[in-house]
Coordinates of C-alpha atoms in Angstrom, one line a residue:
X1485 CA -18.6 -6.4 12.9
X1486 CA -18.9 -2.4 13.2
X1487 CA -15.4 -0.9 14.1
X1488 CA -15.6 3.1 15.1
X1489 CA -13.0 4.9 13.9
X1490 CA -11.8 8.4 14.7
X1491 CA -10.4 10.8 12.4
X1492 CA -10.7 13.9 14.2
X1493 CA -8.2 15.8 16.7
X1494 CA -4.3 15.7 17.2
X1495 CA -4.1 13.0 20.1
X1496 CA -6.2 10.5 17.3
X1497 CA -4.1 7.4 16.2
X1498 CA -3.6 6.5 12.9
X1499 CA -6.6 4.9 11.2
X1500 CA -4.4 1.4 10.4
X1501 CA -3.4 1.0 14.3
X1502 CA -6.9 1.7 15.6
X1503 CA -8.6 -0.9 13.1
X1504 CA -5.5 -3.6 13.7
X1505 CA -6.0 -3.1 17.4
X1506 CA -9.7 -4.4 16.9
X1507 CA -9.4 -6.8 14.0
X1508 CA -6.5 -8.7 15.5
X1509 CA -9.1 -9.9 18.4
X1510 CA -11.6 -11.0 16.2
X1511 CA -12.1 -14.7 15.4
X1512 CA -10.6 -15.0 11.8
X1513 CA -13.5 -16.9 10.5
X1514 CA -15.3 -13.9 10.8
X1515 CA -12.9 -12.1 8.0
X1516 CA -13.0 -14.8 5.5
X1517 CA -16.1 -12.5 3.5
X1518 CA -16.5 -12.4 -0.2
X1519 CA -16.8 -8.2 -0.2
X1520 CA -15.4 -6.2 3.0
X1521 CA -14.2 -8.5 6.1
X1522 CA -16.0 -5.7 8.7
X1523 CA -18.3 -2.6 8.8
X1524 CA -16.7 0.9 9.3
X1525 CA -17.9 3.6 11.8
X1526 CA -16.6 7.1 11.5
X1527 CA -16.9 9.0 14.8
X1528 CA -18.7 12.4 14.0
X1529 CA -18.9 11.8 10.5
X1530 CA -22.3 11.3 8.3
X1531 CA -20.8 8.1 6.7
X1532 CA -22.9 5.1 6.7
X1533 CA -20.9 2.0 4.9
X1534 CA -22.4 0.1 2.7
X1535 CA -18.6 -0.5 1.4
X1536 CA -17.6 2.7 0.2
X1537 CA -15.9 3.9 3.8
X1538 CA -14.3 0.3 3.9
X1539 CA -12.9 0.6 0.9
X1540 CA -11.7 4.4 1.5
X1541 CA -10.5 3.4 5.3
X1542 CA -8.2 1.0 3.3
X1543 CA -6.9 3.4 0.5
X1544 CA -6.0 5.5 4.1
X1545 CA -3.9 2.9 5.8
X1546 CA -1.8 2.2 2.9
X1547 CA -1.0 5.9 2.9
X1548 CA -0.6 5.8 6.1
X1549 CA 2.4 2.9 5.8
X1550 CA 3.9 4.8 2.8
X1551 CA 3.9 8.1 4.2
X1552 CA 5.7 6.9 7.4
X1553 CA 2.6 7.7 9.8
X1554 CA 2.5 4.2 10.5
X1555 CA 6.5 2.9 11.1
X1556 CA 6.1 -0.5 9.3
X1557 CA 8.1 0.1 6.5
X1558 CA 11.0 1.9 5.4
X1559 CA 12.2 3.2 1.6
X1560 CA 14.4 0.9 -0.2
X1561 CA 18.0 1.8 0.7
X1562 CA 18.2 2.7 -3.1
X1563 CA 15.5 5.5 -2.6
X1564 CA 17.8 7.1 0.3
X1565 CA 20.9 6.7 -1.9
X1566 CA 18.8 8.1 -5.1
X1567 CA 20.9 4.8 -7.1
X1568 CA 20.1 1.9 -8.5
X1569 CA 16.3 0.0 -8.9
X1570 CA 13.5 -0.1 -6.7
X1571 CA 13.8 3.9 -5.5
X1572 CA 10.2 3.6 -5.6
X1573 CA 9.8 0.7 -3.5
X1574 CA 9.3 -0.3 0.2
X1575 CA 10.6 -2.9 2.8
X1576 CA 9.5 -3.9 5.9
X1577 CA 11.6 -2.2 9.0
X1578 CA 13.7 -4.6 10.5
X1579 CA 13.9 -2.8 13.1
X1580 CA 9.9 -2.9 13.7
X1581 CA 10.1 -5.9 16.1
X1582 CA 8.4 -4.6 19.3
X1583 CA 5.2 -7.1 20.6
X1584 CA 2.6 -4.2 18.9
X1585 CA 4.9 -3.7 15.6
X1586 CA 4.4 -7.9 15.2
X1587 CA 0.8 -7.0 15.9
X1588 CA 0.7 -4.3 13.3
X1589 CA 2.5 -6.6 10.9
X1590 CA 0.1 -9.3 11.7
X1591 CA -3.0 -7.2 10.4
X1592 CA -0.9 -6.2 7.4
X1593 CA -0.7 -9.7 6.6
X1594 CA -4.6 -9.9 7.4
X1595 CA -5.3 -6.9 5.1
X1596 CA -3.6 -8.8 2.3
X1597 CA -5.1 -11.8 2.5
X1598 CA -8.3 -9.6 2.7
X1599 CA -7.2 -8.6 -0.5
X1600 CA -6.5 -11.4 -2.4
X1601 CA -10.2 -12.9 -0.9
X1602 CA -12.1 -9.6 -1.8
X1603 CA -10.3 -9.3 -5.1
X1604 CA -10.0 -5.7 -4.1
X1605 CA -6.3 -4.3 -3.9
X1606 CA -4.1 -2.7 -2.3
X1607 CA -2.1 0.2 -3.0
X1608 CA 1.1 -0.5 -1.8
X1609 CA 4.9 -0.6 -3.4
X1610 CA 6.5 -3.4 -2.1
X1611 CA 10.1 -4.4 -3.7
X1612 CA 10.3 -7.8 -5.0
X1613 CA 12.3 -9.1 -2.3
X1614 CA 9.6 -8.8 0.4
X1615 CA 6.9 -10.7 -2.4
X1616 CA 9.7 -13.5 -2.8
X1617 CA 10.1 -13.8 1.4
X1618 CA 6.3 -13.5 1.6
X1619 CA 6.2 -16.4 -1.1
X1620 CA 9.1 -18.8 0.7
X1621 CA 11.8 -18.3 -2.2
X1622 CA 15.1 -18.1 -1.1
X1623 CA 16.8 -14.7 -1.2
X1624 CA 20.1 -13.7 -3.1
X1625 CA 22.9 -11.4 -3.2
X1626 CA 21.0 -10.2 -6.9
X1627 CA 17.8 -9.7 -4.4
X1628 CA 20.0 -7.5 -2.1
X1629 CA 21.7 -5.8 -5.1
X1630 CA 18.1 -4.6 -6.5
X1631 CA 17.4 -2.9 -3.1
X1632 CA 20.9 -1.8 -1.9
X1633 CA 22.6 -1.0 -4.7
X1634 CA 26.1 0.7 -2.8
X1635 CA 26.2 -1.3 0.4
X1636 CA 26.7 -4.9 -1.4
X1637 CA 29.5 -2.7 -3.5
X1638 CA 31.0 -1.7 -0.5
X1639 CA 31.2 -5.7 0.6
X1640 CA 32.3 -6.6 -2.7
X1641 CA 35.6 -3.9 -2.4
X1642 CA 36.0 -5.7 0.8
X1643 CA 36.0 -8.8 -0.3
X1644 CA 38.2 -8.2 -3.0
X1645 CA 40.2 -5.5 -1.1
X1646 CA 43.7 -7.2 -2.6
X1647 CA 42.6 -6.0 -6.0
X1648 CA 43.1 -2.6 -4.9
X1649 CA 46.8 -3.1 -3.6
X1650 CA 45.3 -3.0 -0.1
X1651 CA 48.1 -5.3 1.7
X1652 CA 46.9 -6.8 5.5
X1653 CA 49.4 -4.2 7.0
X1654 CA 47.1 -1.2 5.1
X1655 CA 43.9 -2.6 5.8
X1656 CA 42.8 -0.9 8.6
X1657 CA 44.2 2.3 7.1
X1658 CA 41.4 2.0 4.4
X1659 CA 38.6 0.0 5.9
X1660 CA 36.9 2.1 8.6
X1661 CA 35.3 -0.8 10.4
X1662 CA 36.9 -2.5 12.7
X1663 CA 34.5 -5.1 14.1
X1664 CA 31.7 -7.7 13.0
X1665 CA 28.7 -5.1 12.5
X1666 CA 27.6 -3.8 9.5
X1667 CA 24.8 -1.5 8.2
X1668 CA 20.4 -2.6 8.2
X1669 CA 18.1 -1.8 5.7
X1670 CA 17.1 1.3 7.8
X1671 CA 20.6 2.6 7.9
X1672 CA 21.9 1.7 11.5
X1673 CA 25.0 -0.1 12.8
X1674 CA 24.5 -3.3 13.5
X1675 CA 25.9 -6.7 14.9
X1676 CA 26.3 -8.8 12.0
X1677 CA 26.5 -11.8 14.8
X1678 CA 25.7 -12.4 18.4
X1679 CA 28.6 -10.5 20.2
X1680 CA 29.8 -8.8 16.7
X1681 CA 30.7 -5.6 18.6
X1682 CA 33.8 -7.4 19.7
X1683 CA 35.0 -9.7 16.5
X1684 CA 37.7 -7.8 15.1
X1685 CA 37.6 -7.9 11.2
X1686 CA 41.1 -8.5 9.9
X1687 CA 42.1 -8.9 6.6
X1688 CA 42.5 -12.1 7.0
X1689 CA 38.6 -12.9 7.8
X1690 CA 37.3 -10.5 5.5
X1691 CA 35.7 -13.2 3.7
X1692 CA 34.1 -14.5 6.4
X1693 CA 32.9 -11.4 7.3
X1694 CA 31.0 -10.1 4.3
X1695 CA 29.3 -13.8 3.8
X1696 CA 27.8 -13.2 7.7
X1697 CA 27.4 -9.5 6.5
X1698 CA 24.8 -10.6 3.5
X1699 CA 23.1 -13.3 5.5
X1700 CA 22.2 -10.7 8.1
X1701 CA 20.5 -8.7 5.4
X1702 CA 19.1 -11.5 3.8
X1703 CA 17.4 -12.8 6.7
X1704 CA 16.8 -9.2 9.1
X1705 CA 13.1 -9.2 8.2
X1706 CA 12.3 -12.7 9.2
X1707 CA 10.1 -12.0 11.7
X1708 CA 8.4 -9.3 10.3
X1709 CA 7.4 -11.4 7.3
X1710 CA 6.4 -14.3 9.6
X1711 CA 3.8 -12.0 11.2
X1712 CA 2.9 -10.9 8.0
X1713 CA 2.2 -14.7 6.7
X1714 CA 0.4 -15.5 9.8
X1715 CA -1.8 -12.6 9.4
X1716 CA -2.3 -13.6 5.9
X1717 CA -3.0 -17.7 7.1
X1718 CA -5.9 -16.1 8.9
X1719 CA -7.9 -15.4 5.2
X1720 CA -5.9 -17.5 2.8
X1721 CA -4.2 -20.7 2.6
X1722 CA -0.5 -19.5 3.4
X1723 CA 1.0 -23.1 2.3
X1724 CA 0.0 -22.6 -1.3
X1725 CA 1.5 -18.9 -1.9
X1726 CA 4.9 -21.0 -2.2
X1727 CA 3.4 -22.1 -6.1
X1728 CA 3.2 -18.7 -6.4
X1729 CA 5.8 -16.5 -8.2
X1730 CA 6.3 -12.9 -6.7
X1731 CA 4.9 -11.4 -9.3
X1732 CA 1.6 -13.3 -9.2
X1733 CA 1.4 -12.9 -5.4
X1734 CA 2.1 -8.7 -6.0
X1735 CA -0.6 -8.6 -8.3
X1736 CA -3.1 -10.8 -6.2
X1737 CA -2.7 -8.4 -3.5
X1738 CA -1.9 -4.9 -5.3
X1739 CA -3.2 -5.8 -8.7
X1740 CA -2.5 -3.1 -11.6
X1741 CA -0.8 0.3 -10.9
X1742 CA -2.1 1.6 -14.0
X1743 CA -6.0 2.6 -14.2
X1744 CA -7.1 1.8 -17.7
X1745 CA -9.6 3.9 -19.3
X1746 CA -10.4 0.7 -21.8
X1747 CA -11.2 -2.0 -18.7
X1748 CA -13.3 0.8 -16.9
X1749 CA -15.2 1.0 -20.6
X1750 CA -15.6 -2.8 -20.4
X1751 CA -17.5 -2.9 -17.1
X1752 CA -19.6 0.6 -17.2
X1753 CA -23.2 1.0 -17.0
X1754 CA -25.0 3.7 -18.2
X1755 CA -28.0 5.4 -15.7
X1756 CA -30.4 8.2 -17.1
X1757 CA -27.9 8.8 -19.8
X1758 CA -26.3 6.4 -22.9
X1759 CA -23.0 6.0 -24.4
X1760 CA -23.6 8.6 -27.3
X1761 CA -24.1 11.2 -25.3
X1762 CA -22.0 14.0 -25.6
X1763 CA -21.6 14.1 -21.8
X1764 CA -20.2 10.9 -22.0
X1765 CA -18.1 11.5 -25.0
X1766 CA -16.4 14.0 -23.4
X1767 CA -16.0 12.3 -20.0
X1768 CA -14.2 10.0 -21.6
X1769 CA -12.4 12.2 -23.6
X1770 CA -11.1 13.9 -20.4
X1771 CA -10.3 10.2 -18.4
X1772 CA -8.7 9.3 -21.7
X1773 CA -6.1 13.3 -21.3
X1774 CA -5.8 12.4 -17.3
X1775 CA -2.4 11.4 -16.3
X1776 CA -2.9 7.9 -14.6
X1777 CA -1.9 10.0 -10.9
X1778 CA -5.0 11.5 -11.8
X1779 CA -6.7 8.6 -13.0
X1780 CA -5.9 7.1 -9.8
X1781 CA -7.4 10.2 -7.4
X1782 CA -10.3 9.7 -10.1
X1783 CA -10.5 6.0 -9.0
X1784 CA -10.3 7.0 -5.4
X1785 CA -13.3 9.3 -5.6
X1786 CA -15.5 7.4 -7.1
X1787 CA -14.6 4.0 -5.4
X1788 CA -12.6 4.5 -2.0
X1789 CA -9.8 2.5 -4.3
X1790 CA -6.9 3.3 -5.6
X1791 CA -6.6 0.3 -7.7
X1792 CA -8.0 -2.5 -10.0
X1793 CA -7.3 -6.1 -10.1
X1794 CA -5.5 -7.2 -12.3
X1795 CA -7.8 -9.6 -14.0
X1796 CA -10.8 -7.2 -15.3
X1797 CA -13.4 -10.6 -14.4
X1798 CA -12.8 -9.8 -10.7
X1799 CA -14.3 -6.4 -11.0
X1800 CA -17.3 -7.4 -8.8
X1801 CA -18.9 -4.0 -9.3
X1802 CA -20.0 -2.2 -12.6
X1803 CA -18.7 1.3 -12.9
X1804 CA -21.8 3.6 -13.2
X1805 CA -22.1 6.7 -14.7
X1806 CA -25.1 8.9 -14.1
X1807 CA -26.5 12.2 -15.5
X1808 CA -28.2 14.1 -12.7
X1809 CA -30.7 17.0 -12.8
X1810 CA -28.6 20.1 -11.3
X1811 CA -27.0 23.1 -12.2
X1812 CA -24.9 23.6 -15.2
X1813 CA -21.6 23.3 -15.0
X1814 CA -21.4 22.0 -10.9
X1815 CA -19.2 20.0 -9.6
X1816 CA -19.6 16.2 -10.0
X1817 CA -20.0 14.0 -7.1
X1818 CA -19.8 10.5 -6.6
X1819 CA -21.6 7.7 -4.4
X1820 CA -18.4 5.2 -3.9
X1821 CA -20.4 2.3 -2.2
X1822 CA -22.0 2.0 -5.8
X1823 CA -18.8 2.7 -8.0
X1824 CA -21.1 6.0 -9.1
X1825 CA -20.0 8.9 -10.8
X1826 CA -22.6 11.5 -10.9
X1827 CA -22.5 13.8 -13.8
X1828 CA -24.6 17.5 -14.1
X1829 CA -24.2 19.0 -17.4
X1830 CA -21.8 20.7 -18.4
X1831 CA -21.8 23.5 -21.4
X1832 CA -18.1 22.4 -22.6
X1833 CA -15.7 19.6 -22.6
X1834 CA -12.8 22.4 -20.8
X1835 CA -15.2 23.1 -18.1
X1836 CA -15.8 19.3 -17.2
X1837 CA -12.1 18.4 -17.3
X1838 CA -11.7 21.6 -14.8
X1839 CA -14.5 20.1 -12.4
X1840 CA -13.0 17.2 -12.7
X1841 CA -9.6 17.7 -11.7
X1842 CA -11.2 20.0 -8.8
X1843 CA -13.4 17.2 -7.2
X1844 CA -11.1 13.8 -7.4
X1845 CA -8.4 16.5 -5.5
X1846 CA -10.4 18.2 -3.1
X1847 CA -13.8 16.6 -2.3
X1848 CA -12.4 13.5 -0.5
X1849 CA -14.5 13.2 2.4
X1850 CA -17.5 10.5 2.4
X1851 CA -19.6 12.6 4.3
X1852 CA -22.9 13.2 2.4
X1853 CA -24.9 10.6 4.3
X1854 CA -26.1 13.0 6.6
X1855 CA -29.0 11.4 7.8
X1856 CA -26.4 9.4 9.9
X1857 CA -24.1 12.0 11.4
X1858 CA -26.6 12.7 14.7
X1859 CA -26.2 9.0 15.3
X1860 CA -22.8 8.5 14.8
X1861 CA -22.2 11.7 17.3
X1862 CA -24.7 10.3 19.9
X1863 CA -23.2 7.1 19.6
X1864 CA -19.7 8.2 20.3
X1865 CA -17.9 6.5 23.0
X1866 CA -14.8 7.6 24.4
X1867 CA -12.1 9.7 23.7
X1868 CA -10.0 9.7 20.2
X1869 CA -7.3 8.3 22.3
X1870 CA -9.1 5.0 23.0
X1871 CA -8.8 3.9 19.4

């Protein structure tokens, strides 16, 4: 299945809501392939995908969800607050719950179960919470707690609002609420139940209250999880992720955040060049001095991934390095549909480190299959907008 993608012009949507919009049609049979579920088009680039533009068209969209491009998922409230765990981490949006946002949630749960089939990850930063709802396990308050550090303080003062000398005469002095709503993941005011806005909270139901309060926040992103397991029951067999810990189903999907220089040792292959050369010494040398943000942009450009599973055996592709016949001391490039890193030489160790660092941060395009750019332009249909 060839989708066409455009990534040119201001009116062009983002890459994860024009693929979605087509995937989401197709019969899921179809997506249930060992390597890449469909065949990427780029509109009026010279990119022909023989799984490199899959693979990069994937690194994009989960940029795309972190970055807030796409409006699936929101910080944890403990990265808004700067407090607590998880600052790094993402939830869905609760408040995401239009027919396309199920849609959109729907292909996310496709593109994981992709994942776990293709044994190719994905790079997203999911708290633990959304693994355990993704995975049936029952939520509590410590699952909150790891996400939204001063909001299930601010229930607990509540709750124990006596403790304080707060009397029911001086309640509504020093409790600023006043009926049954209370605050979402996102941030906004809320019914905590149906007709909240007019429940008075009084001292005396203040127990009552914060018990509805957590099981709204405990339960807001049913439905966005629901479309995400549904998505996923299209490639996977959504029953069994409940033998699954949270952990286990993270790393299925994401596999390792770190890029280890000894696993990408275990599964090289050398091409007009062998391990003692000092090329590949001091390639090694440098991947070895990288930080792993720029072993990562290192993985990106020569793969279209981000990350590696987490079991080094589901590496379906060797990791070749090959010396090439041009220029001293020119930049590298990299053929990611073959997991290729192509090496000229280079007359020091400093020098390759600087091209290096130059090319996985600035030469991101998949565009040296030129040979297909006059088709892809002739074959063009439509406006940017369509997708």
């Amino acid at each position: 299945t060839v989708k066409r993608i455009s990534t040119r012009g201001r009116k062009c949507k983002p890459i994860f809501v024009q693929i979605a919009r087509q995937v989401v049609k197709l019969n899921a049979s179809d997506l249930r392939l060992p390597s890449r579920a469909w065949k990427v088009k780029l509109v009026g680039e010279g990119a022909d995908d023989a799984g490199g533009v899959f693979d990069d068209t994937i690194t994009e969209m989960c940029q795309e969800l972190e970055t807030g491009i796409v409006d699936l998922l929101i910080p944890s409230p403990n990265a808004t607050a700067e407090v607590g765990y998880n600052r790094d981490r993402f939830l869905f949006n609760p408040s995401a719950c239009l027919d396309e946002h199920l849609m959109q949630f729907k292909f996310l749960g496709i593109l994981m179960g992709v994942a776990i089939r293709t044994k190719k990850p994905l790079d997203l930063h999911l708290a633990p919470l959304v693994w355990k709802q993704l995975c049936c396990v029952p939520l509590t308050l410590e699952d909150l707690e790891e996400v939204d550090l001063l909001y299930v303080q601010t229930l607990n003062s509540i709750l124990h609002i006596e403790d304080s000398g707060i009397t029911e005469e001086s309640f509504h002095e020093m409790i600023p609420l006043d009926s049954f709503v209370g605050q979402s993941a996102d941030g906004k005011m809320v019914p905590i139940i149906p007709g909240g806005n007019s429940i008075p909270l009084t001292f005396s139901n203040r127990k009552e209250y914060v018990e509805r309060a957590i099981e709204y926040r405990l339960h807001e992103m049913d439905r966005q999880v629901a479309a995400v397991r549904e998505g996923m029951s299209w490639i996977v067999p959504v029953p069994l992720l409940s033998l699954l810990t949270a952990k286990q189903l993270e790393q299925m999907v994401c596999g390792m955040p770190e890029i280890s220089v000894e696993v990408l040792k275990k599964v090289v292959r050398y091409r007009e060049v062998d391990e003692q050369h000092q090329l590949v010494q001091w390639f090694w040398r440098t991947l070895e001095e990288f930080s792993n943000e720029e072993r990562v942009l290192f993985m990106r450009f020569v793969s279209g991934r981000s990350r590696l599973p987490a079991n080094t055996a589901d590496i379906s592709q060797r990791f070749q390095i090959m010396k090439v016949d041009r220029p001293y001391d020119s930049l590298p490039t990299s053929q990611t549909c073959f997991f290729q890193l192509r090496l000229p030489p280079y007359s020091s160790q400093m020098v390759m480190a600087e091209r290096l660092r130059y090319a996985i941060n600035n030469c991101r395009s998949i565009d040296m299959d030129n040979y297909m750019l006059s088709r892809n332009v002739d074959n063009a249909e439509g406006s940017d907008t369509d997708y």
